[in-house]
C-alpha positions as protocol buffer text, in pm:
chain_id: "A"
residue {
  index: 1
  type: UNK
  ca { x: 7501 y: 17120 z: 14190 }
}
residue {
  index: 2
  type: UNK
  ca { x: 7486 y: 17523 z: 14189 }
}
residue {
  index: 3
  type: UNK
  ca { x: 7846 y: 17593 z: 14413 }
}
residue {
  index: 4
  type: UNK
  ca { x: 8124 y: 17532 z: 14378 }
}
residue {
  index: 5
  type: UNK
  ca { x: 8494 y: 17638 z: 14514 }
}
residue {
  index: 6
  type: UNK
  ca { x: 8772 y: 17777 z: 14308 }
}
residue {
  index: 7
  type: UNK
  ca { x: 9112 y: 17920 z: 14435 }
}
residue {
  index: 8
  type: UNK
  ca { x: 8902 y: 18306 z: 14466 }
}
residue {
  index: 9
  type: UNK
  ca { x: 8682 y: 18138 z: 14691 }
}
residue {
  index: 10
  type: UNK
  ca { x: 8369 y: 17986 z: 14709 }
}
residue {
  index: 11
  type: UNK
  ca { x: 8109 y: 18025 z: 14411 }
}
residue {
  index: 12
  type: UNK
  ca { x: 7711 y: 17975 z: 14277 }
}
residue {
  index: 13
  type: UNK
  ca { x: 7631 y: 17889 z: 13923 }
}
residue {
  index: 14
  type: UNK
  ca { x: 7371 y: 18135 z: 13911 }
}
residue {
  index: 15
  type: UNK
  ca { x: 7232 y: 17995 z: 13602 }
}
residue {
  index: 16
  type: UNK
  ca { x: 7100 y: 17701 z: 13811 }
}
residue {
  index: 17
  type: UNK
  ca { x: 6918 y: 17894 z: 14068 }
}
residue {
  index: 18
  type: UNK
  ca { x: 6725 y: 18208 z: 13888 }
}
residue {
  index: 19
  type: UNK
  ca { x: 6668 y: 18390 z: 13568 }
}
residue {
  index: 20
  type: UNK
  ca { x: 6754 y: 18712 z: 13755 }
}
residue {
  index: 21
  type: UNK
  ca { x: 7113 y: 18576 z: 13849 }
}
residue {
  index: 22
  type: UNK
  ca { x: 7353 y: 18615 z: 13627 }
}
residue {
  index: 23
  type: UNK
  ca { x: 7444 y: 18316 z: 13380 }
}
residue {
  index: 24
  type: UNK
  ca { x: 7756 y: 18234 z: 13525 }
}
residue {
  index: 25
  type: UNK
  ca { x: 7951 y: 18120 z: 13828 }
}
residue {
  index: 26
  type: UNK
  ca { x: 7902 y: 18436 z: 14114 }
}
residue {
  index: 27
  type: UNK
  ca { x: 8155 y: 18435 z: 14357 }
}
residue {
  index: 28
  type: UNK
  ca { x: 7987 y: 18506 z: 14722 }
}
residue {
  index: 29
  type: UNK
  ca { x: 8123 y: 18834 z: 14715 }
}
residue {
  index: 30
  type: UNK
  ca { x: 7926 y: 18912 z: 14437 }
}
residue {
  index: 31
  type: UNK
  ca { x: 7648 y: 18682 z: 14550 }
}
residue {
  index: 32
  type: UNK
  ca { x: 7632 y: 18906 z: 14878 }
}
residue {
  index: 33
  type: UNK
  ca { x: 7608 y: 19266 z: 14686 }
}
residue {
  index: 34
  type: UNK
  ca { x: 7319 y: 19115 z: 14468 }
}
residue {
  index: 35
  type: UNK
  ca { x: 7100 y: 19032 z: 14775 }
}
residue {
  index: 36
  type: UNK
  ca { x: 7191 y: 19339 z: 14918 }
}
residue {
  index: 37
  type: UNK
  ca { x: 7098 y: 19531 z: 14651 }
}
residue {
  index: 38
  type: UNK
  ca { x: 6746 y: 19478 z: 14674 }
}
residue {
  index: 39
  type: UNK
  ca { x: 6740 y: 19398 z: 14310 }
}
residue {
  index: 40
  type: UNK
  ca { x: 6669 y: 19078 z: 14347 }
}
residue {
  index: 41
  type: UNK
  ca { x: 6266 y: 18947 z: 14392 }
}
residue {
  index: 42
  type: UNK
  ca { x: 6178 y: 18739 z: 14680 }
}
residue {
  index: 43
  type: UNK
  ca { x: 6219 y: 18390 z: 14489 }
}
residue {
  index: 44
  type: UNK
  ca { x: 6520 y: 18409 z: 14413 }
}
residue {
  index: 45
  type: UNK
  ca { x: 6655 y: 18518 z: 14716 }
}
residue {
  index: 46
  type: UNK
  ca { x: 6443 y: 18177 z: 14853 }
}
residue {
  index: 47
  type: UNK
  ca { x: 6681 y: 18013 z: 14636 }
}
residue {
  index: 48
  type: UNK
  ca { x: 6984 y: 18135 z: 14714 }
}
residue {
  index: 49
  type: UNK
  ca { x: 6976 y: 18119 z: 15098 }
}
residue {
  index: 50
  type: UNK
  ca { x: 6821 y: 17744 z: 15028 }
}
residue {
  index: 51
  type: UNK
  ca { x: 7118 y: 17658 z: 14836 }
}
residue {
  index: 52
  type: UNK
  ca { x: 7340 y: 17798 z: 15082 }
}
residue {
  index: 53
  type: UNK
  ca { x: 7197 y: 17630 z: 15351 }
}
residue {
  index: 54
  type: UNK
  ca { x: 7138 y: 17282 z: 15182 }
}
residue {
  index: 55
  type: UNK
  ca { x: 7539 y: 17304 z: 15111 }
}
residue {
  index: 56
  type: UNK
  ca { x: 7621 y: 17407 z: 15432 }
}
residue {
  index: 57
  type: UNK
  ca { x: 7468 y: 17127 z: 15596 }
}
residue {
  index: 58
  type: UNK
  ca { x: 7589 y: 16883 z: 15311 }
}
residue {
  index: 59
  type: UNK
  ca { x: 7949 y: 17001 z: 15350 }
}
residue {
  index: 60
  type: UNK
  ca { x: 7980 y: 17110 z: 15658 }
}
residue {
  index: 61
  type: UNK
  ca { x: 8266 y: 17423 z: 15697 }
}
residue {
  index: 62
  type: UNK
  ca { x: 8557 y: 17466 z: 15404 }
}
């Protein structure tokens, strides 16, 4: 699994998703600057949103 929630909020182990991510858990916070940023290539912002979504309809709201 590549989220998670802590006490700070909800999180992505962004070693699970993309090289480009950092190596670590990212809350969404973070998460959000990164794809903002334009940083980030296409792919892995494919992954991200996919992961997002595939939780979202998994788990349902938190």
């Amino acid at each position: 699994m590549a989220a998670g929630v802590r006490t700070g909020g909800l999180m992505i182990d962004g070693k699970e998703l993309s090289p480009e991510l950092p190596r670590r858990q990212i809350l969404l916070t973070e998460l959000r600057d990164l794809l903002t940023s334009r940083r980030l290539c296409n792919a892995t912002r494919d992954a991200v949103w996919r992961e997002l979504a595939i939780r979202a309809r998994r788990d349902g709201p938190q």
